[in-house]
mmCIF file of C-alpha atoms in Angstrom:
data_model
loop_
_atom_site.group_PDB
_atom_site.id
_atom_site.type_symbol
_atom_site.label_atom_id
_atom_site.label_comp_id
_atom_site.label_asym_id
_atom_site.label_seq_id
_atom_site.Cartn_x
_atom_site.Cartn_y
_atom_site.Cartn_z
ATOM 1 C CA UNK A 1 -12.951 -6.219 -22.905
ATOM 2 C CA UNK A 2 -14.537 -4.664 -26.151
ATOM 3 C CA UNK A 3 -15.868 -1.368 -25.599
ATOM 4 C CA UNK A 4 -17.948 0.923 -28.180
ATOM 5 C CA UNK A 5 -16.020 2.863 -30.728
ATOM 6 C CA UNK A 6 -15.676 6.355 -30.019
ATOM 7 C CA UNK A 7 -13.349 8.112 -32.489
ATOM 8 C CA UNK A 8 -14.329 11.172 -34.910
ATOM 9 C CA UNK A 9 -17.939 10.752 -34.135
ATOM 10 C CA UNK A 10 -20.723 13.208 -34.927
ATOM 11 C CA UNK A 11 -20.701 16.417 -32.767
ATOM 12 C CA UNK A 12 -24.288 15.447 -31.512
ATOM 13 C CA UNK A 13 -23.358 12.068 -30.599
ATOM 14 C CA UNK A 14 -20.170 12.754 -28.486
ATOM 15 C CA UNK A 15 -20.158 12.470 -24.751
ATOM 16 C CA UNK A 16 -17.366 13.601 -22.467
ATOM 17 C CA UNK A 17 -14.833 10.914 -21.591
ATOM 18 C CA UNK A 18 -11.620 10.703 -19.599
ATOM 19 C CA UNK A 19 -8.674 12.014 -21.892
ATOM 20 C CA UNK A 20 -6.597 9.282 -23.152
ATOM 21 C CA UNK A 21 -5.663 9.921 -26.643
ATOM 22 C CA UNK A 22 -2.887 11.827 -28.469
ATOM 23 C CA UNK A 23 0.873 11.830 -29.523
ATOM 24 C CA UNK A 24 3.528 11.328 -27.094
ATOM 25 C CA UNK A 25 5.298 14.461 -25.730
ATOM 26 C CA UNK A 26 8.559 14.012 -27.481
ATOM 27 C CA UNK A 27 10.979 16.725 -26.980
ATOM 28 C CA UNK A 28 10.393 17.078 -23.294
ATOM 29 C CA UNK A 29 13.590 17.507 -21.413
ATOM 30 C CA UNK A 30 14.775 17.195 -17.892
ATOM 31 C CA UNK A 31 17.656 17.533 -15.471
ATOM 32 C CA UNK A 32 20.411 15.294 -16.023
ATOM 33 C CA UNK A 33 21.541 12.437 -13.632
ATOM 34 C CA UNK A 34 22.951 13.791 -10.743
ATOM 35 C CA UNK A 35 21.600 17.327 -11.251
ATOM 36 C CA UNK A 36 19.342 19.182 -8.762
ATOM 37 C CA UNK A 37 16.256 21.188 -9.117
ATOM 38 C CA UNK A 38 16.214 24.430 -7.439
ATOM 39 C CA UNK A 39 12.442 24.905 -7.037
ATOM 40 C CA UNK A 40 10.188 22.976 -4.291
ATOM 41 C CA UNK A 41 6.805 21.383 -4.173
ATOM 42 C CA UNK A 42 4.514 20.815 -7.179
ATOM 43 C CA UNK A 43 7.036 22.424 -9.613
ATOM 44 C CA UNK A 44 9.850 20.387 -8.324
ATOM 45 C CA UNK A 45 7.718 17.262 -9.008
ATOM 46 C CA UNK A 46 6.575 18.316 -12.402
ATOM 47 C CA UNK A 47 10.008 18.729 -13.670
ATOM 48 C CA UNK A 48 11.280 15.367 -12.540
ATOM 49 C CA UNK A 49 8.053 13.709 -13.984
ATOM 50 C CA UNK A 50 9.119 15.738 -17.200
ATOM 51 C CA UNK A 51 12.602 14.015 -17.085
ATOM 52 C CA UNK A 52 10.793 10.570 -16.593
ATOM 53 C CA UNK A 53 8.784 11.167 -19.736
ATOM 54 C CA UNK A 54 11.905 12.078 -21.761
ATOM 55 C CA UNK A 55 13.281 8.735 -20.698
ATOM 56 C CA UNK A 56 10.100 7.032 -21.574
ATOM 57 C CA UNK A 57 10.076 8.391 -25.064
ATOM 58 C CA UNK A 58 13.433 7.171 -25.873
ATOM 59 C CA UNK A 59 12.099 3.594 -25.305
ATOM 60 C CA UNK A 60 8.925 3.878 -27.201
ATOM 61 C CA UNK A 61 10.106 1.794 -30.258
ATOM 62 C CA UNK A 62 11.322 -1.196 -28.271
ATOM 63 C CA UNK A 63 8.616 -1.941 -25.542
ATOM 64 C CA UNK A 64 5.524 -3.139 -27.208
ATOM 65 C CA UNK A 65 3.208 -4.737 -26.356
ATOM 66 C CA UNK A 66 4.462 -3.367 -22.970
ATOM 67 C CA UNK A 67 4.219 0.350 -22.296
ATOM 68 C CA UNK A 68 7.185 2.679 -22.558
ATOM 69 C CA UNK A 69 7.723 4.081 -19.072
ATOM 70 C CA UNK A 70 10.425 6.307 -17.476
ATOM 71 C CA UNK A 71 11.547 6.247 -14.031
ATOM 72 C CA UNK A 72 13.923 8.112 -11.881
ATOM 73 C CA UNK A 73 15.202 8.024 -8.141
ATOM 74 C CA UNK A 74 15.815 11.452 -6.405
ATOM 75 C CA UNK A 75 17.503 11.752 -2.984
ATOM 76 C CA UNK A 76 18.048 15.116 -1.524
ATOM 77 C CA UNK A 77 16.911 16.848 -4.692
ATOM 78 C CA UNK A 78 19.428 15.115 -6.900
ATOM 79 C CA UNK A 79 18.811 12.307 -9.407
ATOM 80 C CA UNK A 80 20.678 9.271 -8.396
ATOM 81 C CA UNK A 81 19.196 6.902 -10.602
ATOM 82 C CA UNK A 82 17.077 6.683 -13.863
ATOM 83 C CA UNK A 83 15.896 4.349 -16.408
ATOM 84 C CA UNK A 84 13.370 3.185 -18.996
ATOM 85 C CA UNK A 85 11.552 0.181 -19.841
ATOM 86 C CA UNK A 86 13.659 -2.520 -21.625
ATOM 87 C CA UNK A 87 12.293 -4.885 -24.427
ATOM 88 C CA UNK A 88 9.590 -7.252 -23.511
ATOM 89 C CA UNK A 89 11.297 -9.852 -20.854
ATOM 90 C CA UNK A 90 13.678 -7.144 -19.711
ATOM 91 C CA UNK A 91 13.467 -5.040 -16.661
ATOM 92 C CA UNK A 92 10.718 -2.372 -16.121
ATOM 93 C CA UNK A 93 11.760 1.136 -15.835
ATOM 94 C CA UNK A 94 11.592 1.367 -11.928
ATOM 95 C CA UNK A 95 13.951 -1.655 -11.757
ATOM 96 C CA UNK A 96 16.550 -0.078 -14.014
ATOM 97 C CA UNK A 97 16.168 3.142 -12.042
ATOM 98 C CA UNK A 98 16.753 1.329 -8.483
ATOM 99 C CA UNK A 99 19.586 -0.652 -9.871
ATOM 100 C CA UNK A 100 21.240 2.402 -11.036
ATOM 101 C CA UNK A 101 20.559 4.331 -7.598
ATOM 102 C CA UNK A 102 21.829 1.360 -5.641
ATOM 103 C CA UNK A 103 21.835 1.951 -1.687
ATOM 104 C CA UNK A 104 21.054 5.652 -2.378
ATOM 105 C CA UNK A 105 17.378 4.542 -3.036
ATOM 106 C CA UNK A 106 16.807 4.026 0.426
ATOM 107 C CA UNK A 107 14.605 6.904 1.871
ATOM 108 C CA UNK A 108 14.397 8.399 -1.566
ATOM 109 C CA UNK A 109 11.568 9.571 -3.841
ATOM 110 C CA UNK A 110 10.727 7.636 -7.063
ATOM 111 C CA UNK A 111 9.064 9.279 -10.042
ATOM 112 C CA UNK A 112 7.464 6.867 -12.834
ATOM 113 C CA UNK A 113 5.083 7.955 -15.671
ATOM 114 C CA UNK A 114 2.902 4.774 -15.122
ATOM 115 C CA UNK A 115 1.709 2.968 -11.901
ATOM 116 C CA UNK A 116 4.156 0.289 -10.901
ATOM 117 C CA UNK A 117 3.071 -3.240 -11.625
ATOM 118 C CA UNK A 118 1.842 -5.498 -8.863
ATOM 119 C CA UNK A 119 1.733 -8.856 -10.606
ATOM 120 C CA UNK A 120 4.157 -11.613 -11.657
ATOM 121 C CA UNK A 121 4.575 -11.560 -15.366
ATOM 122 C CA UNK A 122 7.796 -12.065 -17.072
ATOM 123 C CA UNK A 123 9.418 -10.065 -14.395
ATOM 124 C CA UNK A 124 8.510 -9.984 -10.494
ATOM 125 C CA UNK A 125 6.304 -7.013 -9.522
ATOM 126 C CA UNK A 126 7.974 -3.517 -9.520
ATOM 127 C CA UNK A 127 5.856 -2.485 -6.379
ATOM 128 C CA UNK A 128 7.516 -5.158 -4.449
ATOM 129 C CA UNK A 129 11.049 -4.250 -5.542
ATOM 130 C CA UNK A 130 10.210 -0.518 -4.550
ATOM 131 C CA UNK A 131 9.181 -1.703 -1.039
ATOM 132 C CA UNK A 132 12.318 -3.873 -0.784
ATOM 133 C CA UNK A 133 14.527 -0.885 -1.750
ATOM 134 C CA UNK A 134 12.989 1.068 1.187
ATOM 135 C CA UNK A 135 11.999 4.229 -0.818
ATOM 136 C CA UNK A 136 10.128 6.724 1.119
ATOM 137 C CA UNK A 137 7.820 8.221 -1.665
ATOM 138 C CA UNK A 138 6.539 7.324 -5.035
ATOM 139 C CA UNK A 139 5.228 9.834 -7.684
ATOM 140 C CA UNK A 140 2.937 8.372 -10.189
ATOM 141 C CA UNK A 141 1.811 10.236 -13.307
ATOM 142 C CA UNK A 142 -1.074 7.837 -14.032
ATOM 143 C CA UNK A 143 -2.699 4.582 -12.885
ATOM 144 C CA UNK A 144 -2.354 1.598 -15.143
ATOM 145 C CA UNK A 145 -5.665 0.419 -16.602
ATOM 146 C CA UNK A 146 -4.443 -3.084 -17.218
ATOM 147 C CA UNK A 147 -6.632 -5.366 -15.413
ATOM 148 C CA UNK A 148 -3.756 -6.987 -13.627
ATOM 149 C CA UNK A 149 -2.673 -3.705 -12.082
ATOM 150 C CA UNK A 150 -5.577 -1.137 -11.887
ATOM 151 C CA UNK A 151 -4.649 0.534 -8.747
ATOM 152 C CA UNK A 152 -3.159 -2.529 -6.939
ATOM 153 C CA UNK A 153 0.508 -1.132 -7.340
ATOM 154 C CA UNK A 154 -0.432 2.131 -5.710
ATOM 155 C CA UNK A 155 -2.715 0.110 -2.811
ATOM 156 C CA UNK A 156 0.545 -2.348 -2.225
ATOM 157 C CA UNK A 157 2.897 0.535 -1.860
ATOM 158 C CA UNK A 158 0.763 2.673 0.433
ATOM 159 C CA UNK A 159 0.055 -0.499 2.514
ATOM 160 C CA UNK A 160 3.782 -0.772 2.961
ATOM 161 C CA UNK A 161 3.957 2.759 4.369
ATOM 162 C CA UNK A 162 5.211 4.372 1.420
ATOM 163 C CA UNK A 163 3.730 7.866 0.578
ATOM 164 C CA UNK A 164 2.337 7.800 -2.962
ATOM 165 C CA UNK A 165 1.105 10.703 -4.989
ATOM 166 C CA UNK A 166 -0.762 10.320 -8.278
ATOM 167 C CA UNK A 167 -1.410 12.628 -10.999
ATOM 168 C CA UNK A 168 1.901 14.667 -11.350
ATOM 169 C CA UNK A 169 2.426 14.937 -15.195
ATOM 170 C CA UNK A 170 -0.790 13.130 -15.752
ATOM 171 C CA UNK A 171 -2.072 14.999 -18.960
ATOM 172 C CA UNK A 172 1.401 14.628 -20.654
ATOM 173 C CA UNK A 173 1.448 10.843 -19.524
ATOM 174 C CA UNK A 174 -1.952 10.247 -21.206
ATOM 175 C CA UNK A 175 -0.860 11.853 -24.480
ATOM 176 C CA UNK A 176 2.542 9.843 -24.599
ATOM 177 C CA UNK A 177 0.873 6.423 -23.565
ATOM 178 C CA UNK A 178 -2.436 6.869 -25.433
ATOM 179 C CA UNK A 179 -1.800 3.719 -27.648
ATOM 180 C CA UNK A 180 -1.328 1.733 -24.592
ATOM 181 C CA UNK A 181 -4.204 3.060 -22.536
ATOM 182 C CA UNK A 182 -6.471 2.666 -25.403
ATOM 183 C CA UNK A 183 -5.374 -1.015 -26.077
ATOM 184 C CA UNK A 184 -5.792 -1.942 -22.332
ATOM 185 C CA UNK A 185 -9.345 -0.460 -22.244
ATOM 186 C CA UNK A 186 -10.734 -1.509 -25.470
ATOM 187 C CA UNK A 187 -8.788 -4.403 -26.523
ATOM 188 C CA UNK A 188 -8.320 -2.840 -30.130
ATOM 189 C CA UNK A 189 -5.287 -1.290 -31.504
ATOM 190 C CA UNK A 190 -5.141 2.608 -31.373
ATOM 191 C CA UNK A 191 -5.906 3.809 -34.812
ATOM 192 C CA UNK A 192 -3.625 6.465 -36.298
ATOM 193 C CA UNK A 193 -4.762 7.486 -39.798
ATOM 194 C CA UNK A 194 -2.017 9.157 -41.676
ATOM 195 C CA UNK A 195 -2.663 11.069 -44.929
ATOM 196 C CA UNK A 196 -0.800 13.391 -47.325
ATOM 197 C CA UNK A 197 -2.874 16.332 -48.917
ATOM 198 C CA UNK A 198 -2.217 19.192 -51.272
ATOM 199 C CA UNK A 199 -3.303 22.649 -49.737
ATOM 200 C CA UNK A 200 -6.409 22.213 -51.396
ATOM 201 C CA UNK A 201 -7.151 18.977 -49.718
ATOM 202 C CA UNK A 202 -6.533 16.649 -52.604
ATOM 203 C CA UNK A 203 -4.603 13.156 -52.038
ATOM 204 C CA UNK A 204 -4.056 12.635 -55.786
ATOM 205 C CA UNK A 205 -4.019 14.398 -59.087
ATOM 206 C CA UNK A 206 -6.778 13.846 -61.686
ATOM 207 C CA UNK A 207 -4.701 11.109 -63.435
ATOM 208 C CA UNK A 208 -4.348 9.239 -60.042
ATOM 209 C CA UNK A 209 -0.502 10.189 -59.450
ATOM 210 C CA UNK A 210 0.390 11.260 -55.993
ATOM 211 C CA UNK A 211 4.349 10.927 -55.836
ATOM 212 C CA UNK A 212 4.922 13.271 -54.345
ATOM 213 C CA UNK A 213 2.571 15.743 -52.783
ATOM 214 C CA UNK A 214 5.042 16.200 -49.755
ATOM 215 C CA UNK A 215 8.865 16.820 -49.822
ATOM 216 C CA UNK A 216 11.504 14.683 -48.476
ATOM 217 C CA UNK A 217 11.388 15.950 -44.745
ATOM 218 C CA UNK A 218 7.799 15.086 -44.631
ATOM 219 C CA UNK A 219 8.329 11.718 -46.004
ATOM 220 C CA UNK A 220 11.048 11.105 -43.657
ATOM 221 C CA UNK A 221 9.027 11.984 -40.771
ATOM 222 C CA UNK A 222 6.266 9.674 -41.775
ATOM 223 C CA UNK A 223 8.710 6.896 -41.505
ATOM 224 C CA UNK A 224 9.026 7.815 -37.957
ATOM 225 C CA UNK A 225 5.423 7.498 -37.456
ATOM 226 C CA UNK A 226 5.823 3.900 -38.983
ATOM 227 C CA UNK A 227 8.666 3.252 -36.658
ATOM 228 C CA UNK A 228 6.471 4.269 -33.705
ATOM 229 C CA UNK A 229 3.786 1.791 -34.856
ATOM 230 C CA UNK A 230 3.519 -1.996 -34.489
ATOM 231 C CA UNK A 231 1.486 -2.116 -37.647
ATOM 232 C CA UNK A 232 0.997 -0.404 -41.072
ATOM 233 C CA UNK A 233 -2.318 -0.704 -42.716
ATOM 234 C CA UNK A 234 -3.580 -0.376 -46.264
ATOM 235 C CA UNK A 235 -6.711 -1.438 -48.096
ATOM 236 C CA UNK A 236 -6.800 -3.512 -51.196
ATOM 237 C CA UNK A 237 -7.141 -0.643 -53.472
ATOM 238 C CA UNK A 238 -3.931 1.089 -52.289
ATOM 239 C CA UNK A 239 -2.075 -2.179 -52.397
ATOM 240 C CA UNK A 240 -3.240 -2.720 -55.981
ATOM 241 C CA UNK A 241 -2.598 0.845 -57.333
ATOM 242 C CA UNK A 242 0.701 1.556 -55.266
ATOM 243 C CA UNK A 243 2.172 -1.553 -54.671
ATOM 244 C CA UNK A 244 3.766 -0.384 -51.260
ATOM 245 C CA UNK A 245 6.391 -2.038 -49.289
ATOM 246 C CA UNK A 246 5.078 -0.597 -45.887
ATOM 247 C CA UNK A 247 8.601 -1.034 -44.429
ATOM 248 C CA UNK A 248 10.553 1.533 -42.175
ATOM 249 C CA UNK A 249 13.340 3.208 -43.744
ATOM 250 C CA UNK A 250 15.928 5.433 -42.238
ATOM 251 C CA UNK A 251 14.150 5.904 -38.765
ATOM 252 C CA UNK A 252 16.527 6.584 -35.865
ATOM 253 C CA UNK A 253 16.270 4.770 -33.580
ATOM 254 C CA UNK A 254 15.020 1.908 -35.533
ATOM 255 C CA UNK A 255 12.132 -0.063 -33.986
ATOM 256 C CA UNK A 256 12.970 -3.195 -32.022
ATOM 257 C CA UNK A 257 11.033 -5.292 -34.517
ATOM 258 C CA UNK A 258 9.673 -4.167 -38.022
ATOM 259 C CA UNK A 259 6.031 -3.192 -37.726
ATOM 260 C CA UNK A 260 3.501 -5.823 -39.107
ATOM 261 C CA UNK A 261 2.265 -5.126 -42.686
ATOM 262 C CA UNK A 262 -1.413 -5.370 -42.826
ATOM 263 C CA UNK A 263 -3.568 -5.849 -45.797
ATOM 264 C CA UNK A 264 -7.525 -5.436 -45.552
ATOM 265 C CA UNK A 265 -8.917 -7.333 -48.538
ATOM 266 C CA UNK A 266 -12.441 -8.605 -48.223
ATOM 267 C CA UNK A 267 -12.714 -10.353 -51.651
ATOM 268 C CA UNK A 268 -9.129 -11.813 -52.413
ATOM 269 C CA UNK A 269 -8.390 -8.934 -55.025
ATOM 270 C CA UNK A 270 -4.648 -8.659 -54.142
ATOM 271 C CA UNK A 271 -2.508 -11.343 -55.413
ATOM 272 C CA UNK A 272 0.163 -12.933 -53.159
ATOM 273 C CA UNK A 273 3.241 -11.198 -54.874
ATOM 274 C CA UNK A 274 5.114 -7.936 -54.854
ATOM 275 C CA UNK A 275 6.405 -5.996 -52.052
ATOM 276 C CA UNK A 276 3.985 -6.797 -49.479
ATOM 277 C CA UNK A 277 4.946 -10.510 -49.716
ATOM 278 C CA UNK A 278 8.895 -10.073 -50.258
ATOM 279 C CA UNK A 279 9.674 -11.342 -46.703
ATOM 280 C CA UNK A 280 11.277 -7.998 -45.644
ATOM 281 C CA UNK A 281 8.703 -7.720 -42.784
ATOM 282 C CA UNK A 282 5.883 -9.838 -41.514
ATOM 283 C CA UNK A 283 2.684 -9.507 -43.414
ATOM 284 C CA UNK A 284 -0.921 -10.177 -42.100
ATOM 285 C CA UNK A 285 -3.984 -10.396 -44.447
ATOM 286 C CA UNK A 286 -7.417 -9.610 -42.875
ATOM 287 C CA UNK A 287 -10.141 -10.909 -44.887
ATOM 288 C CA UNK A 288 -13.785 -12.245 -45.057
ATOM 289 C CA UNK A 289 -15.526 -15.393 -45.832
ATOM 290 C CA UNK A 290 -16.011 -13.668 -49.338
ATOM 291 C CA UNK A 291 -12.433 -14.296 -50.248
ATOM 292 C CA UNK A 292 -11.775 -17.339 -52.576
ATOM 293 C CA UNK A 293 -9.952 -20.166 -50.973
ATOM 294 C CA UNK A 294 -7.321 -20.076 -53.788
ATOM 295 C CA UNK A 295 -6.570 -16.407 -52.642
ATOM 296 C CA UNK A 296 -6.153 -17.318 -49.046
ATOM 297 C CA UNK A 297 -4.119 -20.435 -49.733
ATOM 298 C CA UNK A 298 -1.794 -18.118 -52.148
ATOM 299 C CA UNK A 299 -1.489 -15.558 -49.090
ATOM 300 C CA UNK A 300 -0.464 -18.317 -46.761
ATOM 301 C CA UNK A 301 2.054 -20.050 -49.242
ATOM 302 C CA UNK A 302 3.682 -16.616 -49.681
ATOM 303 C CA UNK A 303 4.466 -16.446 -46.036
ATOM 304 C CA UNK A 304 1.495 -14.216 -44.785
ATOM 305 C CA UNK A 305 -0.501 -14.848 -41.793
ATOM 306 C CA UNK A 306 -4.366 -14.660 -42.619
ATOM 307 C CA UNK A 307 -7.276 -13.750 -40.397
ATOM 308 C CA UNK A 308 -10.795 -13.866 -41.057
ATOM 309 C CA UNK A 309 -13.393 -11.335 -39.634
ATOM 310 C CA UNK A 310 -16.891 -10.662 -40.459
ATOM 311 C CA UNK A 311 -18.015 -8.582 -43.666
ATOM 312 C CA UNK A 312 -20.044 -5.515 -43.356
ATOM 313 C CA UNK A 313 -21.660 -4.502 -46.632
ATOM 314 C CA UNK A 314 -19.001 -6.601 -48.288
ATOM 315 C CA UNK A 315 -16.159 -5.136 -46.715
ATOM 316 C CA UNK A 316 -14.029 -6.165 -43.845
ATOM 317 C CA UNK A 317 -15.467 -5.228 -40.373
ATOM 318 C CA UNK A 318 -12.944 -2.498 -39.330
ATOM 319 C CA UNK A 319 -13.719 -2.721 -35.463
ATOM 320 C CA UNK A 320 -13.152 -6.378 -35.827
ATOM 321 C CA UNK A 321 -9.958 -5.894 -37.651
ATOM 322 C CA UNK A 322 -8.703 -3.393 -35.027
ATOM 323 C CA UNK A 323 -9.555 -6.075 -32.498
ATOM 324 C CA UNK A 324 -7.578 -8.721 -34.487
ATOM 325 C CA UNK A 325 -4.590 -6.372 -34.340
ATOM 326 C CA UNK A 326 -4.968 -5.878 -30.593
ATOM 327 C CA UNK A 327 -4.980 -9.526 -30.021
ATOM 328 C CA UNK A 328 -1.743 -9.588 -31.995
ATOM 329 C CA UNK A 329 0.016 -7.216 -29.596
ATOM 330 C CA UNK A 330 -0.327 -4.199 -31.686
ATOM 331 C CA UNK A 331 -0.798 -1.082 -29.577
ATOM 332 C CA UNK A 332 -0.711 1.418 -32.521
ATOM 333 C CA UNK A 333 -2.042 0.674 -35.972
ATOM 334 C CA UNK A 334 -0.996 3.328 -38.603
ATOM 335 C CA UNK A 335 -3.544 3.361 -41.418
ATOM 336 C CA UNK A 336 -1.953 4.763 -44.616
ATOM 337 C CA UNK A 337 -4.749 4.392 -47.136
ATOM 338 C CA UNK A 338 -6.345 4.729 -49.359
ATOM 339 C CA UNK A 339 -8.896 7.589 -49.125
ATOM 340 C CA UNK A 340 -11.954 5.094 -48.941
ATOM 341 C CA UNK A 341 -10.434 3.210 -46.170
ATOM 342 C CA UNK A 342 -9.862 6.447 -44.306
ATOM 343 C CA UNK A 343 -13.262 7.554 -44.867
ATOM 344 C CA UNK A 344 -14.877 4.298 -43.572
ATOM 345 C CA UNK A 345 -12.980 4.482 -40.339
ATOM 346 C CA UNK A 346 -14.004 8.114 -39.742
ATOM 347 C CA UNK A 347 -17.637 7.185 -40.458
ATOM 348 C CA UNK A 348 -17.348 4.270 -37.985
ATOM 349 C CA UNK A 349 -15.990 6.541 -35.311
ATOM 350 C CA UNK A 350 -12.817 4.312 -35.131
ATOM 351 C CA UNK A 351 -10.046 7.227 -35.750
ATOM 352 C CA UNK A 352 -8.287 7.887 -32.573
ATOM 353 C CA UNK A 353 -5.679 10.307 -34.187
ATOM 354 C CA UNK A 354 -5.628 11.901 -37.542
ATOM 355 C CA UNK A 355 -2.163 13.006 -38.846
ATOM 356 C CA UNK A 356 -2.295 15.168 -41.831
ATOM 357 C CA UNK A 357 0.774 16.173 -43.941
ATOM 358 C CA UNK A 358 0.015 19.230 -45.988
ATOM 359 C CA UNK A 359 2.224 19.553 -49.135
ATOM 360 C CA UNK A 360 2.963 22.761 -50.722
ATOM 361 C CA UNK A 361 0.980 21.908 -53.864
ATOM 362 C CA UNK A 362 -2.408 22.804 -55.556
ATOM 363 C CA UNK A 363 -4.227 20.006 -57.445
ATOM 364 C CA UNK A 364 -7.404 21.497 -58.235
ATOM 365 C CA UNK A 365 -11.031 20.352 -58.317
ATOM 366 C CA UNK A 366 -10.666 17.454 -60.805
ATOM 367 C CA UNK A 367 -8.123 15.710 -58.181
ATOM 368 C CA UNK A 368 -8.936 13.191 -55.836
ATOM 369 C CA UNK A 369 -10.232 14.110 -52.382
ATOM 370 C CA UNK A 370 -8.183 13.290 -49.275
ATOM 371 C CA UNK A 371 -11.048 11.459 -47.397
ATOM 372 C CA UNK A 372 -13.654 9.692 -49.235
ATOM 373 C CA UNK A 373 -16.782 9.431 -46.999
ATOM 374 C CA UNK A 374 -20.184 11.050 -47.212
ATOM 375 C CA UNK A 375 -19.698 13.518 -44.243
ATOM 376 C CA UNK A 376 -22.214 15.163 -42.111
ATOM 377 C CA UNK A 377 -25.550 16.679 -43.698
ATOM 378 C CA UNK A 378 -25.114 19.827 -41.561
ATOM 379 C CA UNK A 379 -22.275 21.905 -39.920
ATOM 380 C CA UNK A 380 -23.942 21.028 -36.463
ATOM 381 C CA UNK A 381 -23.062 17.384 -36.949
ATOM 382 C CA UNK A 382 -19.527 17.970 -38.216
ATOM 383 C CA UNK A 383 -16.921 16.097 -36.189
ATOM 384 C CA UNK A 384 -14.826 18.343 -34.140
ATOM 385 C CA UNK A 385 -11.201 17.970 -33.653
ATOM 386 C CA UNK A 386 -8.467 19.022 -31.266
ATOM 387 C CA UNK A 387 -5.120 20.044 -32.604
ATOM 388 C CA UNK A 388 -2.532 18.361 -30.482
ATOM 389 C CA UNK A 389 0.597 18.787 -32.367
ATOM 390 C CA UNK A 390 2.241 20.652 -35.333
ATOM 391 C CA UNK A 391 5.456 20.672 -37.241
ATOM 392 C CA UNK A 392 6.942 22.548 -40.009
ATOM 393 C CA UNK A 393 8.875 20.035 -42.284
ATOM 394 C CA UNK A 394 10.577 22.128 -45.338
ATOM 395 C CA UNK A 395 7.620 23.745 -47.196
ATOM 396 C CA UNK A 396 5.254 21.135 -45.643
ATOM 397 C CA UNK A 397 3.433 21.158 -42.432
ATOM 398 C CA UNK A 398 2.217 18.259 -40.193
ATOM 399 C CA UNK A 399 -1.044 18.657 -38.152
ATOM 400 C CA UNK A 400 -1.917 15.984 -35.500
ATOM 401 C CA UNK A 401 -5.675 15.903 -34.292
ATOM 402 C CA UNK A 402 -7.751 13.846 -31.840
ATOM 403 C CA UNK A 403 -11.398 13.799 -31.331
ATOM 404 C CA UNK A 404 -12.119 16.970 -29.450
ATOM 405 C CA UNK A 405 -13.981 14.917 -26.768
ATOM 406 C CA UNK A 406 -10.660 13.120 -25.760
ATOM 407 C CA UNK A 407 -8.235 16.070 -25.959
ATOM 408 C CA UNK A 408 -6.163 17.350 -22.989
ATOM 409 C CA UNK A 409 -5.218 20.978 -22.514
ATOM 410 C CA UNK A 410 -1.587 20.115 -22.523
ATOM 411 C CA UNK A 411 -0.068 21.160 -25.831
ATOM 412 C CA UNK A 412 2.654 19.277 -27.682
ATOM 413 C CA UNK A 413 6.103 20.975 -27.962
ATOM 414 C CA UNK A 414 7.076 22.535 -31.207
ATOM 415 C CA UNK A 415 8.753 20.112 -33.817
ATOM 416 C CA UNK A 416 7.947 16.426 -34.293
ATOM 417 C CA UNK A 417 4.998 15.652 -31.959
#
């Protein structure tokens, strides 16, 4: 399942690929249940799919490792049933919507942001339920790349005589489900690098102090990013310097489970004490054979899980680490620091999304750079990014970028991406 890394690669090395990355389209609104849409045809379908996407976004923090999906049932232009994916083991979005619609689903149209499943997992196939409900048409935003689905859901519906349209709202669905799609296609966690910089691009003052570059609104927004992620990652340098807790605070809604706290420590530098080992959330240490057995035993005694990956130049193999997280069911890994880790991920082409909080401060040339990496020798080799989201947070600004080769033309609504 492993595929080559292709994040923020050199401009010369990129090749066109299908768009799949970016933040979810929060802020999308749609008609309420029981309302009608006055327009017909494609516009009618787009508005209903936007409604389904808004339902999906509300479920984002409760479904992993499953995708967050929204669905609605429309009969004679009116929404008669709607739903979103329940936590793992619960009902999928289509089943929730069908249950709400009841007998009104017969002959109706179902809108869903992801292809209905066709296999028996914890729940029966959604495609079979749609057939049994007697729906006349199913509108699907995007097909599911999971090996157990991969077009089979659409094929099963069509073989039962149900009309199926694929591609309505596809760009928005790819943005919203980017972590899930990336995970299913590569086996790795989607790598979201988050950094806070001064206006002149510095992450800490000359003496190393960095609290706080941004204001309260930006810091609260960053906790929302943590809540959207299944893992929060730091390197050993940041763990030693900042002693972070890496927990989610004051996010609404709160995630179904606290994100996994992940420490990358190739040589066993970080002792098994402090906030990372306080039991407030699960902790995983990813290390190498270069770590002393005493350090590994200490981490485990403190309640942390420990995984070993190969070393590259004496450091943790970052692609392997993202693969480990993917195997743990992490769809999105938020990497919080430090600058050297961020730079290494950029250099390796492993960054799938870069979120930059720009604080209203100036720190000067002696301050620490935000991204510690050698960078290109010439402007022609500079990685090119696409801006997919912006937000004004008090005096600060949030900017969301994806590799230009993977961007879609769909803008993220104003406000929190």
